[in-house]
Amino acid sequence: MKLAIIGCGEVGRLFARAASAHFEVVLCDSYPAPAARELAAELELPLHEAAGEWLGTVDRVWSCVTGDVAATVADQVSAHLRAGAMFVDMSTATPADKLSSAGNLRGRGVDYADAVIMGAIGLTGLGTALLVSGDAAAVAVKDFAAIGAPARALDGGRPGDAAALKLLRTVLTKGLEALGVECLVAAEKQGVRDELYRVLADIDTQGLTSFLNAVVRTHLLHAERRSHEVERAVAQLDQAHLPSSVLAGSYGLFARTVASLAQNPPGPGTADSIDSAVTWLLSVSDTDAAVTV
């Protein structure tokens, strides 16, 4: 099988090295960095700098470009692929862009899979989990398995569904990253960072998913009290001359919940389960959006 890897950044190079032991690999990068050229020379792989007729001989394309150019790259590549080839978009493009790219490629007889990396390859390398959706997901999963990359097909998933889950994960992980920066820097300045780790031990014991469900469920019961706690935490950071961006923004969410609780209180037992709690929060979020518009 002949595989073209488009984009030779960290992700592309990682998968190119692993795939070269199993497939005939061709590389492509519009502005290849020295590391890309070195890899191509080391593995004796062709390195192109633009899409072209050479793509007509490949069976698979793994697009490892950034999300902002993914749709453009898919369109450029599609003009040269033969019918029956398969395009796997491994970028973090928007779900809408991936769905659009899938439609364009299918119109040319090219199969499409939306694949996203669920983790940090800088930490876990080829062992980082992949989630794949789209009509060609099952085939893509087999190809990834052949090089030792763990991948799972999303049952019934359309192109863009894997990307949507990736970006929802980003809401949490990048939000935590930003809060982590604010929190640890402030703890260091106040000389209590070691003790802070100790008081976070209950979250380690409980596990992130259980903790997340617990705080969202009980948000309905304690939003007002917690909003005051957030105010005091923001004040503490201000006093340390470390003004908060993320935590200060969190106060707005608590304030909206407090207002919703007063205007549209949930029924008895709503906070007893995560399903009913999220349903109520969604209902008031829709109301808030309608009012804002």
Coordinates of C-alpha atoms in Angstrom, one line a residue:
M1 CA 0.0 0.0 0.0
K2 CA 1.3 3.4 -0.9
L3 CA 0.7 6.1 1.7
A4 CA 1.2 9.9 1.4
I5 CA 1.6 11.9 4.5
I6 CA 0.8 15.5 4.1
G7 CA 2.4 17.8 6.7
C8 CA 5.7 16.9 8.2
G9 CA 5.4 18.6 11.6
E10 CA 5.7 16.6 14.9
V11 CA 2.6 14.5 14.1
G12 CA 3.4 13.8 10.5
R13 CA 7.0 12.8 11.3
L14 CA 5.9 10.5 14.1
F15 CA 3.4 8.6 11.8
A16 CA 5.8 8.6 8.9
R17 CA 8.5 6.9 10.8
A18 CA 6.1 4.2 12.1
A19 CA 4.4 3.8 8.8
S20 CA 7.6 3.5 6.7
A21 CA 8.2 0.0 8.2
H22 CA 4.9 -1.3 6.9
F23 CA 3.9 0.8 3.9
E24 CA 5.5 2.6 0.9
V25 CA 5.5 6.2 2.3
V26 CA 5.7 9.5 0.4
L27 CA 6.0 12.8 2.2
C28 CA 4.7 16.2 1.3
D29 CA 5.1 19.6 3.1
S30 CA 4.9 23.0 1.5
Y31 CA 7.6 24.4 3.8
P32 CA 9.6 21.4 5.1
A33 CA 11.6 22.1 8.2
P34 CA 15.1 20.7 8.6
A35 CA 13.7 17.9 10.8
A36 CA 11.4 16.9 7.9
R37 CA 14.3 16.9 5.4
E38 CA 16.4 14.9 7.8
L39 CA 13.7 12.3 8.3
A40 CA 13.2 12.0 4.5
A41 CA 16.9 11.5 4.0
E42 CA 17.2 9.0 6.9
L43 CA 14.3 6.8 5.7
E44 CA 15.0 7.5 2.0
L45 CA 11.5 8.8 1.4
P46 CA 10.4 11.1 -1.4
L47 CA 9.6 14.6 -0.1
H48 CA 7.3 16.8 -2.3
E49 CA 6.6 20.4 -1.6
A50 CA 3.2 20.6 -3.4
A51 CA 0.3 18.5 -4.3
G52 CA 0.5 17.1 -7.9
E53 CA 0.1 14.3 -10.3
W54 CA 2.3 12.1 -8.0
L55 CA -0.7 11.8 -5.8
G56 CA -2.5 9.7 -8.4
T57 CA -0.5 6.7 -7.5
V58 CA -1.2 6.6 -3.7
D59 CA -3.8 4.5 -2.0
R60 CA -4.0 6.5 1.2
V61 CA -3.5 10.0 2.4
W62 CA -3.0 10.9 6.0
S63 CA -3.3 14.7 6.3
C64 CA -1.4 15.9 9.3
V65 CA -1.6 19.7 8.7
T66 CA -3.0 22.3 11.1
G67 CA -6.8 22.7 11.4
D68 CA -6.9 26.2 9.8
V69 CA -5.6 24.9 6.5
A70 CA -7.0 21.4 6.5
A71 CA -10.0 22.1 4.2
T72 CA -7.8 23.9 1.7
V73 CA -5.3 21.0 1.7
A74 CA -8.1 18.4 1.3
D75 CA -9.4 20.4 -1.7
Q76 CA -5.9 20.7 -3.3
V77 CA -5.2 17.0 -2.8
S78 CA -8.6 15.8 -4.0
A79 CA -7.9 17.1 -7.5
H80 CA -5.1 14.5 -8.0
L81 CA -6.4 11.4 -6.1
R82 CA -7.8 8.5 -8.1
A83 CA -11.2 7.1 -7.3
G84 CA -11.0 4.5 -4.6
A85 CA -8.2 6.2 -2.7
M86 CA -8.8 7.1 0.9
F87 CA -8.2 10.5 2.6
V88 CA -7.7 10.5 6.4
D89 CA -7.9 14.0 7.9
M90 CA -5.9 13.9 11.1
S91 CA -6.2 17.6 11.8
T92 CA -8.1 19.5 14.5
A93 CA -10.3 21.2 11.9
T94 CA -13.9 22.2 12.7
P95 CA -16.6 19.6 12.4
A96 CA -18.2 21.7 9.6
D97 CA -14.9 21.8 7.6
K98 CA -14.5 18.1 7.9
L99 CA -18.0 17.4 6.9
S100 CA -17.6 19.7 3.9
S101 CA -14.3 18.1 2.9
A102 CA -15.8 14.6 3.1
G103 CA -18.6 15.6 0.8
N104 CA -16.2 17.1 -1.8
L105 CA -13.9 14.0 -1.7
R106 CA -16.8 11.6 -1.9
G107 CA -17.9 13.5 -5.0
R108 CA -14.6 12.5 -6.6
G109 CA -15.0 8.9 -5.5
V110 CA -12.5 9.2 -2.7
D111 CA -13.3 7.7 0.7
Y112 CA -12.9 9.9 3.8
A113 CA -12.2 9.4 7.5
D114 CA -12.1 12.0 10.2
A115 CA -9.3 11.0 12.7
V116 CA -8.4 13.0 15.8
I117 CA -5.6 12.5 18.3
M118 CA -7.0 12.3 21.8
G119 CA -4.0 13.3 23.9
A120 CA -0.5 14.7 23.6
I121 CA 1.8 12.8 21.3
G122 CA 4.7 14.7 22.8
L123 CA 4.0 12.7 26.0
T124 CA 2.7 9.3 24.7
G125 CA 4.0 9.2 21.2
L126 CA 2.6 6.5 18.9
G127 CA 0.6 5.1 21.8
T128 CA -1.7 8.2 21.9
A129 CA -5.3 7.2 21.3
L130 CA -7.0 8.0 18.0
L131 CA -10.8 8.4 17.5
V132 CA -12.1 8.0 13.9
S133 CA -15.4 8.7 12.3
G134 CA -16.9 8.6 8.8
D135 CA -17.7 5.9 6.3
A136 CA -14.0 4.8 6.0
A137 CA -13.4 4.8 9.7
A138 CA -13.1 1.0 10.0
V139 CA -10.5 0.8 7.3
A140 CA -8.5 3.7 8.8
V141 CA -8.5 1.9 12.2
K142 CA -7.0 -1.2 10.6
D143 CA -4.3 0.9 8.9
F144 CA -3.4 2.5 12.2
A145 CA -3.4 -0.8 14.0
A146 CA -0.9 -2.1 11.4
I147 CA 1.7 0.5 12.6
G148 CA 0.9 0.0 16.3
A149 CA -1.3 3.2 16.8
P150 CA -4.4 2.5 19.0
A151 CA -7.5 3.8 17.2
R152 CA -11.2 3.3 17.7
A153 CA -14.0 3.9 15.3
L154 CA -16.9 5.9 16.5
D155 CA -20.1 3.8 16.1
G156 CA -22.3 5.5 13.5
G157 CA -20.1 8.5 13.5
R158 CA -20.2 10.9 10.6
P159 CA -17.3 13.0 9.3
G160 CA -16.8 15.8 11.8
D161 CA -18.2 13.8 14.8
A162 CA -14.7 12.8 15.9
A163 CA -13.5 16.4 15.5
A164 CA -16.5 17.6 17.6
L165 CA -15.5 15.2 20.5
K166 CA -11.9 16.4 20.2
L167 CA -12.9 20.0 20.6
L168 CA -15.3 19.2 23.4
R169 CA -12.3 17.6 25.1
T170 CA -10.4 20.8 24.4
V171 CA -13.1 22.8 26.3
L172 CA -12.1 20.9 29.4
T173 CA -8.4 20.2 29.0
K174 CA -7.4 23.7 27.8
G175 CA -9.7 25.3 30.3
L176 CA -7.9 23.2 33.0
E177 CA -4.6 24.1 31.5
A178 CA -5.4 27.8 31.8
L179 CA -6.7 27.5 35.3
G180 CA -3.7 25.4 36.2
V181 CA -1.3 28.2 35.1
E182 CA -3.2 30.8 37.1
C183 CA -3.4 28.5 40.2
L184 CA 0.1 27.1 40.3
V185 CA 1.8 30.5 39.6
A186 CA -0.3 32.1 42.4
A187 CA 0.5 29.2 44.7
E188 CA 4.2 29.5 44.0
K189 CA 4.1 33.3 44.6
Q190 CA 2.4 32.7 47.9
G191 CA 4.8 29.9 48.9
V192 CA 2.2 27.1 49.2
R193 CA 2.5 25.1 46.0
D194 CA 3.6 21.9 47.7
E195 CA 0.7 22.1 50.2
L196 CA -1.7 22.8 47.3
Y197 CA -0.9 19.4 45.7
R198 CA -1.8 17.8 49.0
V199 CA -5.2 19.5 49.3
L200 CA -5.9 18.4 45.7
A201 CA -5.4 14.7 46.6
D202 CA -9.1 14.0 46.9
I203 CA -9.5 14.7 43.2
D204 CA -6.7 12.3 42.4
T205 CA -8.5 9.6 44.5
Q206 CA -11.9 10.3 43.1
G207 CA -10.9 10.4 39.4
L208 CA -11.5 13.2 36.9
T209 CA -14.8 11.8 35.4
S210 CA -16.4 11.2 38.9
F211 CA -15.2 14.7 40.0
L212 CA -16.6 16.3 36.9
N213 CA -20.0 14.7 37.3
A214 CA -20.1 15.5 41.0
V215 CA -19.3 19.2 40.6
V216 CA -21.7 19.7 37.7
R217 CA -24.5 17.8 39.5
T218 CA -24.1 19.7 42.7
H219 CA -23.7 23.0 40.8
L220 CA -27.5 23.2 40.9
L221 CA -27.5 23.1 44.7
H222 CA -24.5 25.2 45.6
A223 CA -24.0 27.7 42.7
E224 CA -24.7 30.7 44.9
R225 CA -22.4 29.7 47.7
R226 CA -19.7 28.8 45.2
S227 CA -20.0 32.1 43.4
H228 CA -19.1 33.9 46.6
E229 CA -16.1 31.5 47.0
V230 CA -15.0 32.4 43.4
E231 CA -15.3 36.1 44.2
R232 CA -13.0 35.6 47.2
A233 CA -10.5 33.6 45.1
V234 CA -10.4 36.3 42.5
A235 CA -9.8 38.9 45.2
Q236 CA -6.9 36.8 46.5
L237 CA -5.2 36.7 43.1
D238 CA -5.8 40.4 42.7
Q239 CA -4.1 41.0 46.1
A240 CA -1.2 38.9 45.0
H241 CA -0.9 41.1 41.9
L242 CA -1.8 38.2 39.7
P243 CA -5.1 39.2 38.1
S244 CA -7.2 36.3 36.9
S245 CA -8.6 35.9 33.4
V246 CA -10.1 32.4 33.5
L247 CA -11.3 32.4 37.1
A248 CA -12.8 35.8 36.8
G249 CA -14.7 34.7 33.7
S250 CA -16.0 31.7 35.7
Y251 CA -17.8 34.0 38.0
G252 CA -20.1 35.0 35.1
L253 CA -21.2 31.4 34.7
F254 CA -22.0 31.1 38.3
A255 CA -24.0 34.3 38.2
R256 CA -26.0 33.1 35.3
T257 CA -26.9 29.9 37.1
V258 CA -27.9 31.7 40.2
A259 CA -30.3 33.9 38.1
S260 CA -31.7 30.8 36.4
L261 CA -32.2 29.0 39.7
A262 CA -34.4 32.0 40.8
Q263 CA -36.3 32.3 37.6
N264 CA -36.7 28.7 36.6
P265 CA -35.9 26.5 39.7
P266 CA -35.3 22.8 38.9
G267 CA -37.7 20.2 40.2
P268 CA -37.1 18.1 43.3
G269 CA -34.3 15.5 42.7
T270 CA -32.9 17.2 39.6
A271 CA -29.5 17.3 41.2
D272 CA -29.6 13.6 42.1
S273 CA -28.3 12.5 38.8
I274 CA -25.9 13.9 36.2
D275 CA -28.4 13.3 33.4
S276 CA -31.2 15.3 34.9
A277 CA -28.7 18.0 36.1
V278 CA -27.3 18.5 32.6
T279 CA -30.7 18.4 31.0
W280 CA -31.8 21.3 33.3
L281 CA -28.6 23.3 32.6
L282 CA -29.1 22.8 28.9
S283 CA -32.6 24.1 29.1
V284 CA -31.6 27.3 30.9
S285 CA -28.6 27.7 28.6
D286 CA -31.0 27.7 25.6
T287 CA -33.2 30.2 27.4
D288 CA -30.2 32.5 28.1
A289 CA -29.1 32.3 24.5
A290 CA -32.6 33.2 23.2
V291 CA -32.7 36.2 25.5
T292 CA -29.3 37.3 24.5
V293 CA -30.1 37.2 20.8

